Amino acid sequence: MKVIVDLCVVPIGVGVSVSKYVAECQKVLQEAGLEHQLHAYGTNIEGDWDEVFTAIKHCHERVHALGAPRITTTIKAGTRTDRAQTMQDKIDSVTENKN
Amino acid sequence: MKVIVDLCVVPIGVGVSVSKYVAECQKVLQEAGLEHQLHAYGTNIEGDWDEVFTAIKHCHERVHALGAPRITTTIKAGTRTDRAQTMQDKIDSVTENKN
Amino acid sequence: MKVIVDLCVVPIGVGVSVSKYVAECQKVLQEAGLEHQLHAYGTNIEGDWDEVFTAIKHCHERVHALGAPRITTTIKAGTRTDRAQTMQDKIDSVTENKN
Amino acid sequence: MKVIVDLCVVPIGVGVSVSKYVAECQKVLQEAGLEHQLHAYGTNIEGDWDEVFTAIKHCHERVHALGAPRITTTIKAGTRTDRAQTMQDKIDSVTENKN
């Protein structure tokens, strides 16, 4: 099952600057070979459900390993069985207002 | 790794009434033997990371199988390494304002 | 316009324990006279759109005033024009699987 | 109070294709003169709290007016009092891993 995800990992108890931890998650996604795109309030990811959610688990493990005692993450996850759709397709559909 | 999750599964393309699909997810969680609590805008779940996210995947599979061509799900996921915490602990902490 | 909201306010930069700040938000909601129900990963609120979102703004102001330099909040907001629905109605619909 | 928001509006009861409604929200944001950036699972917005949340309310009103009987929206909202930060700053911080 293919999934498109929006991921926002927030480490708690490490002070006000969190970009080191978000950058670590970017590394996890790159190492996993997953298509992903950083934006100002999260990261979009597309891929096989199991691969994507395994990577999200690794994000939590790696952010804890960097010293964050607590993490709260927000995930949006979209699946569809009617047709294939990439992250770019979703953007194009809105831009062209044709989907 | 233990996780506390807030799960909100929204089937798209099945009309305005979605409770049949949400009820199916409740069944999935019960069958998985996971501690869970329905509220007005989602369901709280606690358990082992892999068991919880396997159940969430099954929710998508079962809701698609019921006829929903598209699903968008919102998940909040919290982990902590400093101490154990249950869903009830979180509620108690706020109520007693002591955490 | 009536809205049902799920609100989860997360203060950043105040250490690992956040319940003092969540408890402050409960006070804001009570002072606003809004129907609300705390759960393990947020608070459900129902009311007029403007009153609910004014209260959410006050939550941010009050949590900053308590000393949190940064806040990230997750909100789910549901509106419908086909019929009136309360938070309890939503829970009943799933429990009875009839909506 | 300045806010950075991630907005994802999902119309329910209008079939499987929702991009017409998302495109309407883009128009609302443009008409409001708010800085915003569409991504594959939502739209980032920055601006004054009241202006941003007024625009989000207008999104709900306009999507209902287009025929959607039910809407569920997910919002992430970030505020900070320690320093000013734009959407681009957030992306740069992660990319440079310096915040």
Short mmCIF file of C-alpha atoms in Angstrom, two decimals:
data_model
loop_
_atom_site.label_atom_id
_atom_site.label_comp_id
_atom_site.label_asym_id
_atom_site.label_seq_id
_atom_site.Cartn_x
_atom_site.Cartn_y
_atom_site.Cartn_z
CA MET A 1 0.00 0.00 0.00
CA LYS A 2 1.37 3.35 -1.13
CA VAL A 3 1.10 6.31 1.25
CA ILE A 4 1.74 10.05 1.16
CA VAL A 5 2.63 11.44 4.57
CA ASP A 6 3.16 14.82 6.17
CA LEU A 7 5.52 14.42 9.15
CA CYS A 8 6.27 16.95 11.91
CA VAL A 9 8.52 15.68 14.72
CA VAL A 10 8.77 17.95 17.80
CA PRO A 11 11.37 17.13 20.47
CA ILE A 12 10.40 18.30 23.97
CA GLY A 13 12.79 19.09 26.81
CA VAL A 14 15.74 20.16 24.66
CA GLY A 15 15.19 23.91 24.65
CA VAL A 16 13.69 26.22 22.10
CA SER A 17 15.83 25.29 19.08
CA VAL A 18 14.79 22.06 17.47
CA SER A 19 16.33 22.14 13.99
CA LYS A 20 19.18 19.77 14.91
CA TYR A 21 16.59 17.10 15.58
CA VAL A 22 14.58 17.84 12.46
CA ALA A 23 17.80 17.66 10.44
CA GLU A 24 18.45 14.21 11.94
CA CYS A 25 15.05 13.08 10.65
CA GLN A 26 15.98 14.35 7.17
CA LYS A 27 19.03 12.07 7.35
CA VAL A 28 16.87 9.12 8.35
CA LEU A 29 14.60 9.71 5.35
CA GLN A 30 17.57 10.03 3.00
CA GLU A 31 19.16 6.85 4.35
CA ALA A 32 15.84 5.08 3.84
CA GLY A 33 15.85 6.17 0.20
CA LEU A 34 12.41 7.70 0.54
CA GLU A 35 11.19 10.53 -1.68
CA HIS A 36 10.68 13.50 0.64
CA GLN A 37 10.31 17.27 0.59
CA LEU A 38 10.92 19.59 3.54
CA HIS A 39 8.53 22.52 4.02
CA ALA A 40 8.16 25.18 6.69
CA TYR A 41 6.04 23.05 9.05
CA GLY A 42 7.00 19.46 8.31
CA THR A 43 8.19 17.09 5.62
CA ASN A 44 6.17 15.35 2.91
CA ILE A 45 7.11 11.74 2.25
CA GLU A 46 5.86 9.23 -0.29
CA GLY A 47 6.48 5.52 -0.50
CA ASP A 48 5.39 2.08 0.62
CA TRP A 49 3.44 2.20 3.91
CA ASP A 50 5.81 -0.13 5.77
CA GLU A 51 8.95 1.68 4.61
CA VAL A 52 7.55 5.10 5.45
CA PHE A 53 6.38 4.11 8.94
CA THR A 54 9.60 2.22 9.67
CA ALA A 55 11.46 5.44 8.84
CA ILE A 56 9.17 7.43 11.15
CA LYS A 57 9.94 4.99 13.97
CA HIS A 58 13.65 5.44 13.26
CA CYS A 59 13.16 9.21 13.48
CA HIS A 60 11.83 8.79 17.03
CA GLU A 61 14.67 6.43 17.97
CA ARG A 62 17.34 8.71 16.54
CA VAL A 63 15.89 11.89 18.08
CA HIS A 64 15.75 10.18 21.48
CA ALA A 65 19.35 8.99 20.93
CA LEU A 66 20.38 12.62 20.30
CA GLY A 67 19.14 13.45 23.79
CA ALA A 68 15.47 14.39 23.52
CA PRO A 69 13.62 12.76 26.45
CA ARG A 70 10.20 13.35 24.93
CA ILE A 71 8.81 13.66 21.40
CA THR A 72 5.39 14.60 20.07
CA THR A 73 4.86 14.00 16.38
CA THR A 74 2.01 14.96 14.08
CA ILE A 75 1.42 12.81 11.01
CA LYS A 76 -1.07 13.14 8.17
CA ALA A 77 -1.28 9.95 6.10
CA GLY A 78 -3.18 9.57 2.83
CA THR A 79 -3.92 6.37 0.92
CA ARG A 80 -6.13 5.75 -2.10
CA THR A 81 -7.18 2.68 -4.02
CA ASP A 82 -8.84 4.41 -6.98
CA ARG A 83 -5.63 5.49 -8.70
CA ALA A 84 -1.91 6.14 -8.20
CA GLN A 85 -0.96 9.66 -7.11
CA THR A 86 2.40 11.24 -6.31
CA MET A 87 3.14 14.27 -4.12
CA GLN A 88 3.67 16.30 -7.30
CA ASP A 89 0.33 15.10 -8.69
CA LYS A 90 -1.40 16.50 -5.63
CA ILE A 91 0.20 19.90 -6.07
CA ASP A 92 -0.55 19.90 -9.79
CA SER A 93 -4.20 19.03 -9.18
CA VAL A 94 -4.70 22.09 -7.03
CA THR A 95 -2.67 24.37 -9.27
CA GLU A 96 -4.61 23.25 -12.34
CA ASN A 97 -7.81 22.76 -10.36
CA LYS A 98 -8.59 19.71 -12.42
CA ASN A 99 -8.72 16.79 -9.99
CA MET B 1 9.25 1.57 22.40
CA LYS B 2 5.95 2.54 24.01
CA VAL B 3 3.75 5.10 22.29
CA ILE B 4 0.57 7.04 23.02
CA VAL B 5 -1.33 7.91 19.87
CA ASP B 6 -4.31 10.02 18.89
CA LEU B 7 -5.85 8.58 15.70
CA CYS B 8 -8.44 10.18 13.42
CA VAL B 9 -9.28 8.24 10.24
CA VAL B 10 -11.37 10.11 7.64
CA PRO B 11 -12.73 8.16 4.64
CA ILE B 12 -13.22 10.30 1.51
CA GLY B 13 -15.62 9.58 -1.31
CA VAL B 14 -18.22 7.70 0.74
CA GLY B 15 -20.61 10.53 1.49
CA VAL B 16 -21.11 12.66 4.54
CA SER B 17 -21.59 9.92 7.14
CA VAL B 18 -18.39 8.27 8.20
CA SER B 19 -19.20 6.55 11.48
CA LYS B 20 -19.45 3.08 9.92
CA TYR B 21 -15.79 3.37 8.98
CA VAL B 22 -14.73 4.76 12.34
CA ALA B 23 -16.58 1.89 14.01
CA GLU B 24 -14.60 -0.56 11.85
CA CYS B 25 -11.39 0.98 13.19
CA GLN B 26 -12.65 0.46 16.75
CA LYS B 27 -13.05 -3.22 15.90
CA VAL B 28 -9.49 -3.35 14.53
CA LEU B 29 -8.16 -1.88 17.77
CA GLN B 30 -10.18 -4.29 19.89
CA GLU B 31 -9.02 -7.28 17.84
CA ALA B 32 -5.43 -6.07 18.29
CA GLY B 33 -5.95 -6.06 22.04
CA LEU B 34 -4.80 -2.46 22.29
CA GLU B 35 -5.86 -0.14 25.09
CA HIS B 36 -7.92 2.60 23.43
CA GLN B 37 -10.45 5.31 24.22
CA LEU B 38 -12.81 6.91 21.71
CA HIS B 39 -13.40 10.68 22.00
CA ALA B 40 -15.35 13.18 19.92
CA TYR B 41 -12.56 13.80 17.37
CA GLY B 42 -10.49 10.62 17.34
CA THR B 43 -9.32 7.70 19.43
CA ASN B 44 -6.45 7.55 21.92
CA ILE B 45 -4.38 4.38 21.83
CA GLU B 46 -1.47 3.20 23.94
CA GLY B 47 0.87 0.29 23.38
CA ASP B 48 4.05 -0.92 21.75
CA TRP B 49 5.01 1.21 18.72
CA ASP B 50 4.96 -1.69 16.24
CA GLU B 51 1.63 -3.07 17.47
CA VAL B 52 -0.03 0.34 17.39
CA PHE B 53 1.19 1.23 13.90
CA THR B 54 0.37 -2.23 12.56
CA ALA B 55 -3.18 -1.68 13.81
CA ILE B 56 -3.31 1.75 12.13
CA LYS B 57 -2.25 0.12 8.85
CA HIS B 58 -5.01 -2.46 9.32
CA CYS B 59 -7.50 0.38 9.84
CA HIS B 60 -6.59 1.77 6.41
CA GLU B 61 -6.82 -1.69 4.82
CA ARG B 62 -10.18 -2.44 6.41
CA VAL B 63 -11.69 0.97 5.62
CA HIS B 64 -10.61 0.62 1.98
CA ALA B 65 -12.10 -2.91 1.99
CA LEU B 66 -15.41 -1.45 3.20
CA GLY B 67 -15.50 0.67 0.05
CA ALA B 68 -13.69 3.93 0.79
CA PRO B 69 -11.50 4.79 -2.22
CA ARG B 70 -9.51 7.41 -0.35
CA ILE B 71 -8.52 7.97 3.29
CA THR B 72 -6.81 10.85 5.06
CA THR B 73 -5.71 10.17 8.61
CA THR B 74 -4.32 12.45 11.28
CA ILE B 75 -2.07 10.91 13.93
CA LYS B 76 -0.41 12.42 16.98
CA ALA B 77 2.26 10.12 18.43
CA GLY B 78 4.09 10.67 21.71
CA THR B 79 7.10 8.78 23.04
CA ARG B 80 9.29 9.45 26.07
CA THR B 81 12.42 7.86 27.46
CA ASP B 82 12.51 9.64 30.83
CA ARG B 83 9.69 7.67 32.41
CA ALA B 84 6.68 5.45 31.74
CA GLN B 85 3.35 7.23 31.25
CA THR B 86 -0.13 5.93 30.50
CA MET B 87 -3.03 7.76 28.86
CA GLN B 88 -4.63 8.10 32.30
CA ASP B 89 -1.38 9.52 33.72
CA LYS B 90 -1.50 12.30 31.12
CA ILE B 91 -5.06 13.22 32.05
CA ASP B 92 -4.24 13.07 35.77
CA SER B 93 -1.19 15.32 35.30
CA VAL B 94 -3.29 18.08 33.81
CA THR B 95 -6.14 17.64 36.27
CA GLU B 96 -3.77 17.77 39.24
CA ASN B 97 -1.41 20.18 37.46
CA LYS B 98 1.53 18.36 38.94
CA ASN B 99 3.54 17.03 35.97
CA MET C 1 -20.88 28.85 12.29
CA LYS C 2 -20.66 26.04 14.84
CA VAL C 3 -17.40 24.11 15.13
CA ILE C 4 -16.10 21.05 16.95
CA VAL C 5 -12.38 21.26 17.63
CA ASP C 6 -9.63 19.02 18.94
CA LEU C 7 -6.89 21.17 20.49
CA CYS C 8 -3.39 20.12 21.54
CA VAL C 9 -1.11 22.95 22.74
CA VAL C 10 2.58 22.04 23.17
CA PRO C 11 4.90 24.57 24.86
CA ILE C 12 8.55 24.32 23.73
CA GLY C 13 11.57 25.43 25.69
CA VAL C 14 10.11 24.86 29.16
CA GLY C 15 11.44 21.38 29.85
CA VAL C 16 9.83 18.00 29.66
CA SER C 17 6.79 18.61 31.86
CA VAL C 18 4.06 20.55 30.14
CA SER C 19 0.92 19.91 32.21
CA LYS C 20 1.06 23.31 33.94
CA TYR C 21 0.59 24.93 30.54
CA VAL C 22 -2.14 22.54 29.46
CA ALA C 23 -3.94 23.21 32.75
CA GLU C 24 -3.77 26.95 31.99
CA CYS C 25 -5.54 26.28 28.68
CA GLN C 26 -8.27 24.39 30.55
CA LYS C 27 -8.78 27.54 32.65
CA VAL C 28 -9.01 29.66 29.49
CA LEU C 29 -11.70 27.36 28.10
CA GLN C 30 -13.63 27.41 31.37
CA GLU C 31 -13.45 31.20 31.58
CA ALA C 32 -14.73 31.37 28.01
CA GLY C 33 -17.72 29.25 29.00
CA LEU C 34 -17.01 26.77 26.22
CA GLU C 35 -18.11 23.15 26.37
CA HIS C 36 -14.90 21.11 26.47
CA GLN C 37 -13.61 17.67 27.36
CA LEU C 38 -10.00 16.81 28.15
CA HIS C 39 -8.61 13.53 26.78
CA ALA C 40 -5.18 11.92 26.83
CA TYR C 41 -3.84 13.77 23.78
CA GLY C 42 -5.78 17.03 23.64
CA THR C 43 -9.08 18.67 24.44
CA ASN C 44 -12.33 18.58 22.47
CA ILE C 45 -14.22 21.88 22.33
CA GLU C 46 -17.54 22.79 20.78
CA GLY C 47 -19.03 26.21 20.17
CA ASP C 48 -19.31 29.17 17.86
CA TRP C 49 -16.30 29.43 15.52
CA ASP C 50 -15.28 32.91 16.66
CA GLU C 51 -15.57 32.11 20.36
CA VAL C 52 -13.61 28.88 20.02
CA PHE C 53 -10.78 30.43 18.01
CA THR C 54 -10.62 33.48 20.26
CA ALA C 55 -10.15 31.08 23.18
CA ILE C 56 -7.38 29.25 21.30
CA LYS C 57 -5.61 32.58 20.73
CA HIS C 58 -5.93 33.30 24.45
CA CYS C 59 -4.38 29.89 25.19
CA HIS C 60 -1.30 30.92 23.19
CA GLU C 61 -1.15 34.32 24.91
CA ARG C 62 -1.52 32.83 28.38
CA VAL C 63 1.00 30.03 27.80
CA HIS C 64 3.53 32.56 26.51
CA ALA C 65 2.77 34.74 29.56
CA LEU C 66 3.54 31.75 31.82
CA GLY C 67 7.04 31.69 30.33
CA ALA C 68 6.95 29.45 27.26
CA PRO C 69 8.99 31.14 24.50
CA ARG C 70 7.63 28.89 21.77
CA ILE C 71 4.38 26.98 21.21
CA THR C 72 3.32 24.49 18.56
CA THR C 73 -0.35 23.62 18.50
CA THR C 74 -2.29 21.01 16.56
CA ILE C 75 -5.95 21.69 15.85
CA LYS C 76 -8.60 19.59 14.13
CA ALA C 77 -11.69 21.64 13.26
CA GLY C 78 -14.96 20.22 11.93
CA THR C 79 -17.92 22.13 10.54
CA ARG C 80 -21.05 20.91 8.81
CA THR C 81 -24.01 22.59 7.17
CA ASP C 82 -26.22 19.53 6.70
CA ARG C 83 -27.25 19.20 10.34
CA ALA C 84 -26.37 20.13 13.91
CA GLN C 85 -24.06 17.76 15.75
CA THR C 86 -22.58 17.85 19.24
CA MET C 87 -19.43 16.17 20.51
CA GLN C 88 -21.60 13.56 22.22
CA ASP C 89 -23.50 12.95 18.96
CA LYS C 90 -20.21 12.07 17.26
CA ILE C 91 -19.31 9.55 19.93
CA ASP C 92 -22.83 8.08 19.88
CA SER C 93 -22.74 7.73 16.08
CA VAL C 94 -19.66 5.56 16.24
CA THR C 95 -20.84 3.58 19.25
CA GLU C 96 -24.17 2.88 17.63
CA ASN C 97 -22.63 2.77 14.14
CA LYS C 98 -25.68 4.48 12.76
CA ASN C 99 -24.49 7.79 11.31
CA MET D 1 0.97 38.00 17.55
CA LYS D 2 2.67 36.51 14.49
CA VAL D 3 1.88 32.90 13.58
CA ILE D 4 3.11 30.30 11.12
CA VAL D 5 0.41 27.82 10.18
CA ASP D 6 0.10 24.59 8.25
CA LEU D 7 -3.45 24.26 6.91
CA CYS D 8 -5.12 21.19 5.39
CA VAL D 9 -8.82 21.56 4.56
CA VAL D 10 -10.67 18.33 3.66
CA PRO D 11 -14.22 18.58 2.28
CA ILE D 12 -16.39 15.52 3.05
CA GLY D 13 -19.39 14.37 1.07
CA VAL D 14 -18.28 15.73 -2.31
CA GLY D 15 -16.68 12.64 -3.77
CA VAL D 16 -13.08 11.59 -4.06
CA SER D 17 -11.68 14.64 -5.85
CA VAL D 18 -11.14 17.57 -3.58
CA SER D 19 -8.74 19.85 -5.46
CA LYS D 20 -11.47 22.30 -6.53
CA TYR D 21 -12.06 23.06 -2.86
CA VAL D 22 -8.38 23.31 -2.02
CA ALA D 23 -7.95 25.69 -4.96
CA GLU D 24 -10.76 27.85 -3.52
CA CYS D 25 -8.81 28.10 -0.27
CA GLN D 26 -5.74 29.23 -2.22
CA LYS D 27 -7.89 32.05 -3.63
CA VAL D 28 -9.03 33.02 -0.14
CA LEU D 29 -5.42 33.25 1.03
CA GLN D 30 -4.41 35.31 -2.00
CA GLU D 31 -7.35 37.67 -1.52
CA ALA D 32 -6.31 38.08 2.12
CA GLY D 33 -2.83 39.08 0.98
CA LEU D 34 -1.25 36.42 3.19
CA GLU D 35 2.15 34.90 2.45
CA HIS D 36 1.49 31.23 1.72
CA GLN D 37 3.08 28.20 0.10
CA LEU D 38 1.21 25.14 -1.17
CA HIS D 39 2.82 21.73 -0.55
CA ALA D 40 1.70 18.16 -1.18
CA TYR D 41 -0.31 17.81 2.04
CA GLY D 42 -1.39 21.34 2.95
CA THR D 43 -0.46 24.99 2.75
CA ASN D 44 1.96 26.95 4.93
CA ILE D 45 0.80 30.45 5.86
CA GLU D 46 2.49 33.21 7.82
CA GLY D 47 1.03 36.43 9.16
CA ASP D 48 -0.78 38.10 12.00
CA TRP D 49 -2.78 35.62 14.11
CA ASP D 50 -6.14 37.35 13.56
CA GLU D 51 -5.66 37.74 9.82
CA VAL D 52 -4.58 34.12 9.38
CA PHE D 53 -7.44 32.67 11.39
CA THR D 54 -9.99 34.97 9.74
CA ALA D 55 -8.78 33.59 6.41
CA ILE D 56 -9.13 30.01 7.68
CA LYS D 57 -12.72 30.76 8.70
CA HIS D 58 -13.35 32.16 5.22
CA CYS D 59 -11.95 28.94 3.74
CA HIS D 60 -14.60 26.97 5.63
CA GLU D 61 -17.35 29.39 4.57
CA ARG D 62 -16.30 29.35 0.92
CA VAL D 63 -15.87 25.56 0.76
CA HIS D 64 -19.32 25.09 2.26
CA ALA D 65 -20.67 27.65 -0.25
CA LEU D 66 -19.17 25.54 -3.07
CA GLY D 67 -21.34 22.65 -1.92
CA ALA D 68 -19.38 20.70 0.67
CA PRO D 69 -21.78 19.77 3.50
CA ARG D 70 -18.97 18.79 5.88
CA ILE D 71 -15.35 19.84 6.35
CA THR D 72 -12.58 18.50 8.57
CA THR D 73 -9.48 20.66 8.77
CA THR D 74 -6.10 20.02 10.34
CA ILE D 75 -4.08 23.04 11.48
CA LYS D 76 -0.62 23.28 12.99
CA ALA D 77 0.04 26.74 14.48
CA GLY D 78 3.38 27.97 15.80
CA THR D 79 4.06 31.15 17.76
CA ARG D 80 7.22 32.33 19.48
CA THR D 81 8.11 35.30 21.65
CA ASP D 82 11.88 34.86 21.71
CA ARG D 83 12.50 36.08 18.18
CA ALA D 84 10.93 36.71 14.78
CA GLN D 85 10.98 33.79 12.34
CA THR D 86 9.63 33.42 8.81
CA MET D 87 8.63 30.24 6.98
CA GLN D 88 11.89 30.47 5.01
CA ASP D 89 13.89 30.86 8.24
CA LYS D 90 12.45 27.56 9.47
CA ILE D 91 13.49 25.75 6.30
CA ASP D 92 16.94 27.38 6.38
CA SER D 93 17.45 26.38 10.02
CA VAL D 94 16.96 22.73 9.21
CA THR D 95 18.97 22.87 6.00
CA GLU D 96 21.87 24.58 7.72
CA ASN D 97 21.19 22.76 11.01
CA LYS D 98 22.07 25.90 12.86
CA ASN D 99 18.98 26.85 14.83
#
